[in-house]
Amino acid sequence: MDNRRAIAPVTAALLVLAGATAGPALAAAPPAARPHPHARALAATEPGAEDEAAERQRIVDRTTDALTTPKRFRLKRGGPVLRSVPGRPDKDTNYLGKGNSNANMNEYNDFARNPGRSQWCGYFAAAMWGRRGVPADSGSSRAWRTGVGDRWHPYAADDLPLPGDVLMWAGRGTAGHVGVVAAVSGTRITTVEGNTGYHKDSIARQRYEWTGAGPVLKDRTKTIQGFASRF
């Protein structure tokens, strides 16, 4: 018997079998998902990661302090300086006024010595940032979009802000508005904002969904534009 004839079919079969078993092992693994461009946890080894995380926490801590401790305000220009009572009318509010005063004169807008500073949500946001990295005209909500360079992020449902960022809404024939992000859980965004809530003269905690067309203010006269970041 010619042994070469017997070996040839076996060798061919082994080669076929080897190819069948090796195929899946050699198949390319699916590409890894790309990290989110903004809303991601900073790696511990990334330069500046600890500094950024610490500063974001300081911003959040300032919002907690603003919401839960007495803040100074006046009821009329040049009048006595009063202190707010946090938690009235509810735990999410620190009303910087009395009765229906709606004076909009407080420690964040220099007690509105300049009447043009009566809309104070931007000044509040600047104070929460420690007045570092803020737009030159921080009292203008528009400046939080146009005055922070590449730290501005236009609204996109898949680009969530991080705690410490500032959301910005543009008004339709009215002034815009800004608020500081205090927490993010899934698509639920919690903010602390000035010049809002009770009599629109309060520091208040608000909650929004970062889905669809984006966060909607209660008065529905403003449209979300995006957010500014300190980093």
PDB file of C-alpha atoms in Angstrom:
ATOM      1  CA  MET A   1       0.000   0.000   0.000  1.00  0.00           C
ATOM      2  CA  ASP A   2       1.251   3.476  -0.838  1.00  0.00           C
ATOM      3  CA  ASN A   3       1.405   5.247   2.542  1.00  0.00           C
ATOM      4  CA  ARG A   4       1.494   8.625   0.834  1.00  0.00           C
ATOM      5  CA  ARG A   5      -2.055   8.065  -0.488  1.00  0.00           C
ATOM      6  CA  ALA A   6      -3.328   7.241   3.008  1.00  0.00           C
ATOM      7  CA  ILE A   7      -1.620  10.249   4.599  1.00  0.00           C
ATOM      8  CA  ALA A   8      -2.741  12.796   2.021  1.00  0.00           C
ATOM      9  CA  PRO A   9      -6.510  12.682   2.807  1.00  0.00           C
ATOM     10  CA  VAL A  10      -5.834  12.806   6.571  1.00  0.00           C
ATOM     11  CA  THR A  11      -3.518  15.763   6.173  1.00  0.00           C
ATOM     12  CA  ALA A  12      -6.104  17.577   4.084  1.00  0.00           C
ATOM     13  CA  ALA A  13      -8.822  16.887   6.667  1.00  0.00           C
ATOM     14  CA  LEU A  14      -6.646  18.220   9.489  1.00  0.00           C
ATOM     15  CA  LEU A  15      -5.957  21.369   7.535  1.00  0.00           C
ATOM     16  CA  VAL A  16      -9.685  21.896   6.965  1.00  0.00           C
ATOM     17  CA  LEU A  17     -10.421  21.246  10.635  1.00  0.00           C
ATOM     18  CA  ALA A  18      -7.654  23.590  11.739  1.00  0.00           C
ATOM     19  CA  GLY A  19      -9.038  26.311   9.504  1.00  0.00           C
ATOM     20  CA  ALA A  20     -12.541  25.852  10.910  1.00  0.00           C
ATOM     21  CA  THR A  21     -11.392  26.099  14.515  1.00  0.00           C
ATOM     22  CA  ALA A  22      -8.918  28.900  13.942  1.00  0.00           C
ATOM     23  CA  GLY A  23     -11.360  31.114  12.053  1.00  0.00           C
ATOM     24  CA  PRO A  24     -13.369  32.440  15.013  1.00  0.00           C
ATOM     25  CA  ALA A  25     -10.240  32.876  17.136  1.00  0.00           C
ATOM     26  CA  LEU A  26      -8.692  35.063  14.466  1.00  0.00           C
ATOM     27  CA  ALA A  27     -11.842  37.136  13.887  1.00  0.00           C
ATOM     28  CA  ALA A  28     -11.389  40.814  14.746  1.00  0.00           C
ATOM     29  CA  ALA A  29     -13.003  41.933  17.992  1.00  0.00           C
ATOM     30  CA  PRO A  30     -15.782  44.541  17.606  1.00  0.00           C
ATOM     31  CA  PRO A  31     -14.519  48.121  18.030  1.00  0.00           C
ATOM     32  CA  ALA A  32     -14.763  49.519  21.543  1.00  0.00           C
ATOM     33  CA  ALA A  33     -17.420  52.171  22.142  1.00  0.00           C
ATOM     34  CA  ARG A  34     -16.052  55.700  21.915  1.00  0.00           C
ATOM     35  CA  PRO A  35     -16.002  57.588  25.200  1.00  0.00           C
ATOM     36  CA  HIS A  36     -18.502  60.413  25.522  1.00  0.00           C
ATOM     37  CA  PRO A  37     -16.833  63.661  24.405  1.00  0.00           C
ATOM     38  CA  HIS A  38     -17.716  65.547  27.600  1.00  0.00           C
ATOM     39  CA  ALA A  39     -19.762  63.676  30.193  1.00  0.00           C
ATOM     40  CA  ARG A  40     -17.189  61.151  31.299  1.00  0.00           C
ATOM     41  CA  ALA A  41     -15.309  60.314  34.434  1.00  0.00           C
ATOM     42  CA  LEU A  42     -11.775  61.632  34.327  1.00  0.00           C
ATOM     43  CA  ALA A  43      -9.117  58.951  34.646  1.00  0.00           C
ATOM     44  CA  ALA A  44      -7.183  59.230  37.878  1.00  0.00           C
ATOM     45  CA  THR A  45      -3.917  59.431  35.923  1.00  0.00           C
ATOM     46  CA  GLU A  46      -5.126  62.141  33.544  1.00  0.00           C
ATOM     47  CA  PRO A  47      -3.263  65.441  34.052  1.00  0.00           C
ATOM     48  CA  GLY A  48      -5.389  67.895  35.997  1.00  0.00           C
ATOM     49  CA  ALA A  49      -8.081  65.311  36.761  1.00  0.00           C
ATOM     50  CA  GLU A  50      -7.893  65.779  40.519  1.00  0.00           C
ATOM     51  CA  ASP A  51      -7.854  69.567  40.219  1.00  0.00           C
ATOM     52  CA  GLU A  52     -10.906  69.577  37.949  1.00  0.00           C
ATOM     53  CA  ALA A  53     -12.843  67.152  40.133  1.00  0.00           C
ATOM     54  CA  ALA A  54     -12.005  69.180  43.239  1.00  0.00           C
ATOM     55  CA  GLU A  55     -13.060  72.460  41.621  1.00  0.00           C
ATOM     56  CA  ARG A  56     -16.318  70.980  40.373  1.00  0.00           C
ATOM     57  CA  GLN A  57     -17.038  69.823  43.911  1.00  0.00           C
ATOM     58  CA  ARG A  58     -16.283  73.300  45.248  1.00  0.00           C
ATOM     59  CA  ILE A  59     -18.808  74.772  42.814  1.00  0.00           C
ATOM     60  CA  VAL A  60     -21.447  72.271  43.919  1.00  0.00           C
ATOM     61  CA  ASP A  61     -20.648  73.023  47.569  1.00  0.00           C
ATOM     62  CA  ARG A  62     -21.180  76.732  46.903  1.00  0.00           C
ATOM     63  CA  THR A  63     -24.613  76.027  45.431  1.00  0.00           C
ATOM     64  CA  THR A  64     -25.539  74.045  48.544  1.00  0.00           C
ATOM     65  CA  ASP A  65     -24.382  76.896  50.759  1.00  0.00           C
ATOM     66  CA  ALA A  66     -26.337  79.421  48.674  1.00  0.00           C
ATOM     67  CA  LEU A  67     -29.508  77.378  48.975  1.00  0.00           C
ATOM     68  CA  THR A  68     -29.276  76.507  52.661  1.00  0.00           C
ATOM     69  CA  THR A  69     -27.718  79.481  54.477  1.00  0.00           C
ATOM     70  CA  PRO A  70     -29.045  83.039  54.997  1.00  0.00           C
ATOM     71  CA  LYS A  71     -28.085  85.486  52.248  1.00  0.00           C
ATOM     72  CA  ARG A  72     -28.175  89.270  52.296  1.00  0.00           C
ATOM     73  CA  PHE A  73     -30.725  91.374  50.434  1.00  0.00           C
ATOM     74  CA  ARG A  74     -32.469  94.744  50.485  1.00  0.00           C
ATOM     75  CA  LEU A  75     -36.072  95.684  49.858  1.00  0.00           C
ATOM     76  CA  LYS A  76     -35.219  99.120  48.502  1.00  0.00           C
ATOM     77  CA  ARG A  77     -32.121 100.855  47.247  1.00  0.00           C
ATOM     78  CA  GLY A  78     -30.111 102.155  50.203  1.00  0.00           C
ATOM     79  CA  GLY A  79     -32.393 100.383  52.671  1.00  0.00           C
ATOM     80  CA  PRO A  80     -31.291  98.133  55.527  1.00  0.00           C
ATOM     81  CA  VAL A  81     -29.565  94.870  54.696  1.00  0.00           C
ATOM     82  CA  LEU A  82     -31.738  91.894  55.640  1.00  0.00           C
ATOM     83  CA  ARG A  83     -31.046  88.165  55.699  1.00  0.00           C
ATOM     84  CA  SER A  84     -33.052  85.459  54.025  1.00  0.00           C
ATOM     85  CA  VAL A  85     -34.603  82.467  55.781  1.00  0.00           C
ATOM     86  CA  PRO A  86     -33.710  79.326  53.781  1.00  0.00           C
ATOM     87  CA  GLY A  87     -36.390  76.681  53.373  1.00  0.00           C
ATOM     88  CA  ARG A  88     -39.287  79.084  52.879  1.00  0.00           C
ATOM     89  CA  PRO A  89     -41.717  78.468  51.318  1.00  0.00           C
ATOM     90  CA  ASP A  90     -40.155  75.020  50.689  1.00  0.00           C
ATOM     91  CA  LYS A  91     -36.874  73.158  51.147  1.00  0.00           C
ATOM     92  CA  ASP A  92     -35.821  73.866  47.555  1.00  0.00           C
ATOM     93  CA  THR A  93     -36.021  77.646  47.988  1.00  0.00           C
ATOM     94  CA  ASN A  94     -34.056  80.464  49.596  1.00  0.00           C
ATOM     95  CA  TYR A  95     -36.214  83.560  49.024  1.00  0.00           C
ATOM     96  CA  LEU A  96     -34.219  86.796  49.002  1.00  0.00           C
ATOM     97  CA  GLY A  97     -37.192  89.001  49.783  1.00  0.00           C
ATOM     98  CA  LYS A  98     -40.219  89.513  52.000  1.00  0.00           C
ATOM     99  CA  GLY A  99     -43.874  89.148  51.139  1.00  0.00           C
ATOM    100  CA  ASN A 100     -44.297  90.053  47.480  1.00  0.00           C
ATOM    101  CA  SER A 101     -41.302  92.384  47.401  1.00  0.00           C
ATOM    102  CA  ASN A 102     -39.589  91.082  44.235  1.00  0.00           C
ATOM    103  CA  ALA A 103     -36.910  93.734  44.795  1.00  0.00           C
ATOM    104  CA  ASN A 104     -34.059  91.819  43.117  1.00  0.00           C
ATOM    105  CA  MET A 105     -31.422  93.557  45.232  1.00  0.00           C
ATOM    106  CA  ASN A 106     -28.999  91.206  46.923  1.00  0.00           C
ATOM    107  CA  GLU A 107     -25.373  90.366  47.588  1.00  0.00           C
ATOM    108  CA  TYR A 108     -24.974  88.715  44.176  1.00  0.00           C
ATOM    109  CA  ASN A 109     -25.833  91.806  42.109  1.00  0.00           C
ATOM    110  CA  ASP A 110     -24.244  94.376  44.445  1.00  0.00           C
ATOM    111  CA  PHE A 111     -27.714  95.149  45.803  1.00  0.00           C
ATOM    112  CA  ALA A 112     -28.575  96.457  42.312  1.00  0.00           C
ATOM    113  CA  ARG A 113     -26.878  99.796  42.814  1.00  0.00           C
ATOM    114  CA  ASN A 114     -26.918  99.747  39.033  1.00  0.00           C
ATOM    115  CA  PRO A 115     -30.576  99.148  38.004  1.00  0.00           C
ATOM    116  CA  GLY A 116     -29.316  97.284  34.940  1.00  0.00           C
ATOM    117  CA  ARG A 117     -28.101  94.513  37.232  1.00  0.00           C
ATOM    118  CA  SER A 118     -31.555  93.606  38.551  1.00  0.00           C
ATOM    119  CA  GLN A 119     -31.592  90.353  36.554  1.00  0.00           C
ATOM    120  CA  TRP A 120     -29.103  88.447  38.649  1.00  0.00           C
ATOM    121  CA  CYS A 121     -29.033  84.785  37.548  1.00  0.00           C
ATOM    122  CA  GLY A 122     -25.730  85.368  35.716  1.00  0.00           C
ATOM    123  CA  TYR A 123     -24.117  87.099  38.684  1.00  0.00           C
ATOM    124  CA  PHE A 124     -25.208  84.197  40.858  1.00  0.00           C
ATOM    125  CA  ALA A 125     -23.621  81.679  38.462  1.00  0.00           C
ATOM    126  CA  ALA A 126     -20.401  83.716  38.417  1.00  0.00           C
ATOM    127  CA  ALA A 127     -20.273  83.647  42.222  1.00  0.00           C
ATOM    128  CA  MET A 128     -20.719  79.859  42.180  1.00  0.00           C
ATOM    129  CA  TRP A 129     -17.696  79.623  39.854  1.00  0.00           C
ATOM    130  CA  GLY A 130     -15.712  81.698  42.333  1.00  0.00           C
ATOM    131  CA  ARG A 131     -15.690  84.403  39.630  1.00  0.00           C
ATOM    132  CA  ARG A 132     -12.970  82.489  37.787  1.00  0.00           C
ATOM    133  CA  GLY A 133     -13.274  81.628  34.114  1.00  0.00           C
ATOM    134  CA  VAL A 134     -16.542  83.550  33.823  1.00  0.00           C
ATOM    135  CA  PRO A 135     -17.501  85.670  30.790  1.00  0.00           C
ATOM    136  CA  ALA A 136     -16.556  89.345  30.971  1.00  0.00           C
ATOM    137  CA  ASP A 137     -20.222  90.375  31.204  1.00  0.00           C
ATOM    138  CA  SER A 138     -21.360  87.583  33.501  1.00  0.00           C
ATOM    139  CA  GLY A 139     -24.669  89.315  34.187  1.00  0.00           C
ATOM    140  CA  SER A 140     -25.711  88.714  30.580  1.00  0.00           C
ATOM    141  CA  SER A 141     -27.097  85.238  29.975  1.00  0.00           C
ATOM    142  CA  ARG A 142     -26.014  85.528  26.334  1.00  0.00           C
ATOM    143  CA  ALA A 143     -22.403  86.029  27.450  1.00  0.00           C
ATOM    144  CA  TRP A 144     -22.389  82.546  28.975  1.00  0.00           C
ATOM    145  CA  ARG A 145     -22.757  81.278  25.404  1.00  0.00           C
ATOM    146  CA  THR A 146     -20.589  83.754  23.509  1.00  0.00           C
ATOM    147  CA  GLY A 147     -17.963  84.668  26.093  1.00  0.00           C
ATOM    148  CA  VAL A 148     -16.428  81.345  27.148  1.00  0.00           C
ATOM    149  CA  GLY A 149     -14.732  80.268  23.905  1.00  0.00           C
ATOM    150  CA  ASP A 150     -14.453  76.534  23.300  1.00  0.00           C
ATOM    151  CA  ARG A 151     -15.843  75.833  26.761  1.00  0.00           C
ATOM    152  CA  TRP A 152     -19.320  76.346  25.300  1.00  0.00           C
ATOM    153  CA  HIS A 153     -21.274  73.180  24.387  1.00  0.00           C
ATOM    154  CA  PRO A 154     -24.377  73.618  22.186  1.00  0.00           C
ATOM    155  CA  TYR A 155     -27.306  71.521  23.346  1.00  0.00           C
ATOM    156  CA  ALA A 156     -27.280  67.905  22.189  1.00  0.00           C
ATOM    157  CA  ALA A 157     -29.231  65.118  23.856  1.00  0.00           C
ATOM    158  CA  ASP A 158     -26.135  62.884  23.919  1.00  0.00           C
ATOM    159  CA  ASP A 159     -23.798  65.537  25.379  1.00  0.00           C
ATOM    160  CA  LEU A 160     -24.733  65.890  29.031  1.00  0.00           C
ATOM    161  CA  PRO A 161     -23.286  68.564  31.309  1.00  0.00           C
ATOM    162  CA  LEU A 162     -21.335  67.746  34.451  1.00  0.00           C
ATOM    163  CA  PRO A 163     -21.840  69.130  37.961  1.00  0.00           C
ATOM    164  CA  GLY A 164     -20.478  72.660  38.045  1.00  0.00           C
ATOM    165  CA  ASP A 165     -21.404  73.504  34.444  1.00  0.00           C
ATOM    166  CA  VAL A 166     -23.821  76.355  33.684  1.00  0.00           C
ATOM    167  CA  LEU A 167     -26.941  75.804  31.573  1.00  0.00           C
ATOM    168  CA  MET A 168     -28.099  78.669  29.371  1.00  0.00           C
ATOM    169  CA  TRP A 169     -31.553  79.408  27.951  1.00  0.00           C
ATOM    170  CA  ALA A 170     -32.315  82.141  25.406  1.00  0.00           C
ATOM    171  CA  GLY A 171     -35.510  84.152  25.689  1.00  0.00           C
ATOM    172  CA  ARG A 172     -38.038  84.738  22.933  1.00  0.00           C
ATOM    173  CA  GLY A 173     -38.464  88.480  23.210  1.00  0.00           C
ATOM    174  CA  THR A 174     -37.444  88.278  26.867  1.00  0.00           C
ATOM    175  CA  ALA A 175     -34.213  88.006  28.827  1.00  0.00           C
ATOM    176  CA  GLY A 176     -32.449  84.653  28.903  1.00  0.00           C
ATOM    177  CA  HIS A 177     -31.565  82.622  31.973  1.00  0.00           C
ATOM    178  CA  VAL A 178     -28.720  80.524  33.390  1.00  0.00           C
ATOM    179  CA  GLY A 179     -28.477  77.910  36.146  1.00  0.00           C
ATOM    180  CA  VAL A 180     -25.659  75.936  37.769  1.00  0.00           C
ATOM    181  CA  VAL A 181     -25.668  72.139  37.513  1.00  0.00           C
ATOM    182  CA  ALA A 182     -25.530  70.598  40.990  1.00  0.00           C
ATOM    183  CA  ALA A 183     -26.084  66.929  40.103  1.00  0.00           C
ATOM    184  CA  VAL A 184     -26.512  64.597  37.130  1.00  0.00           C
ATOM    185  CA  SER A 185     -28.227  61.207  37.370  1.00  0.00           C
ATOM    186  CA  GLY A 186     -28.853  59.536  34.034  1.00  0.00           C
ATOM    187  CA  THR A 187     -30.746  62.157  32.040  1.00  0.00           C
ATOM    188  CA  ARG A 188     -32.023  63.943  35.162  1.00  0.00           C
ATOM    189  CA  ILE A 189     -30.251  67.274  35.690  1.00  0.00           C
ATOM    190  CA  THR A 190     -30.555  69.078  39.025  1.00  0.00           C
ATOM    191  CA  THR A 191     -29.602  72.748  39.141  1.00  0.00           C
ATOM    192  CA  VAL A 192     -29.375  75.541  41.673  1.00  0.00           C
ATOM    193  CA  GLU A 193     -30.314  78.888  40.125  1.00  0.00           C
ATOM    194  CA  GLY A 194     -30.586  82.508  41.129  1.00  0.00           C
ATOM    195  CA  ASN A 195     -33.342  84.962  40.137  1.00  0.00           C
ATOM    196  CA  THR A 196     -35.888  82.177  39.811  1.00  0.00           C
ATOM    197  CA  GLY A 197     -38.566  80.281  41.713  1.00  0.00           C
ATOM    198  CA  TYR A 198     -40.623  82.047  44.362  1.00  0.00           C
ATOM    199  CA  HIS A 199     -41.451  85.576  43.108  1.00  0.00           C
ATOM    200  CA  LYS A 200     -38.539  85.064  40.683  1.00  0.00           C
ATOM    201  CA  ASP A 201     -36.334  86.509  43.405  1.00  0.00           C
ATOM    202  CA  SER A 202     -35.055  83.303  44.963  1.00  0.00           C
ATOM    203  CA  ILE A 203     -32.217  80.847  44.901  1.00  0.00           C
ATOM    204  CA  ALA A 204     -33.949  77.603  43.995  1.00  0.00           C
ATOM    205  CA  ARG A 205     -33.266  73.983  43.182  1.00  0.00           C
ATOM    206  CA  GLN A 206     -34.749  72.912  39.848  1.00  0.00           C
ATOM    207  CA  ARG A 207     -34.904  69.580  38.027  1.00  0.00           C
ATOM    208  CA  TYR A 208     -34.942  68.893  34.291  1.00  0.00           C
ATOM    209  CA  GLU A 209     -34.730  66.040  31.806  1.00  0.00           C
ATOM    210  CA  TRP A 210     -31.850  66.167  29.298  1.00  0.00           C
ATOM    211  CA  THR A 211     -33.823  64.520  26.505  1.00  0.00           C
ATOM    212  CA  GLY A 212     -35.592  65.496  23.301  1.00  0.00           C
ATOM    213  CA  ALA A 213     -35.526  69.255  22.811  1.00  0.00           C
ATOM    214  CA  GLY A 214     -33.877  69.698  26.204  1.00  0.00           C
ATOM    215  CA  PRO A 215     -34.690  71.190  29.620  1.00  0.00           C
ATOM    216  CA  VAL A 216     -37.841  73.307  29.672  1.00  0.00           C
ATOM    217  CA  LEU A 217     -38.342  76.192  32.092  1.00  0.00           C
ATOM    218  CA  LYS A 218     -41.697  76.441  33.839  1.00  0.00           C
ATOM    219  CA  ASP A 219     -42.661  79.680  32.091  1.00  0.00           C
ATOM    220  CA  ARG A 220     -41.799  78.123  28.680  1.00  0.00           C
ATOM    221  CA  THR A 221     -40.681  81.472  27.268  1.00  0.00           C
ATOM    222  CA  LYS A 222     -37.051  80.408  26.930  1.00  0.00           C
ATOM    223  CA  THR A 223     -35.269  77.686  24.972  1.00  0.00           C
ATOM    224  CA  ILE A 224     -32.215  75.736  26.091  1.00  0.00           C
ATOM    225  CA  GLN A 225     -29.084  76.606  24.117  1.00  0.00           C
ATOM    226  CA  GLY A 226     -26.460  74.454  25.824  1.00  0.00           C
ATOM    227  CA  PHE A 227     -23.999  74.799  28.662  1.00  0.00           C
ATOM    228  CA  ALA A 228     -20.742  76.491  29.593  1.00  0.00           C
ATOM    229  CA  SER A 229     -17.964  74.635  31.390  1.00  0.00           C
ATOM    230  CA  ARG A 230     -15.171  75.906  33.618  1.00  0.00           C
ATOM    231  CA  PHE A 231     -12.847  73.415  31.938  1.00  0.00           C
TER     232      PHE A 231
END
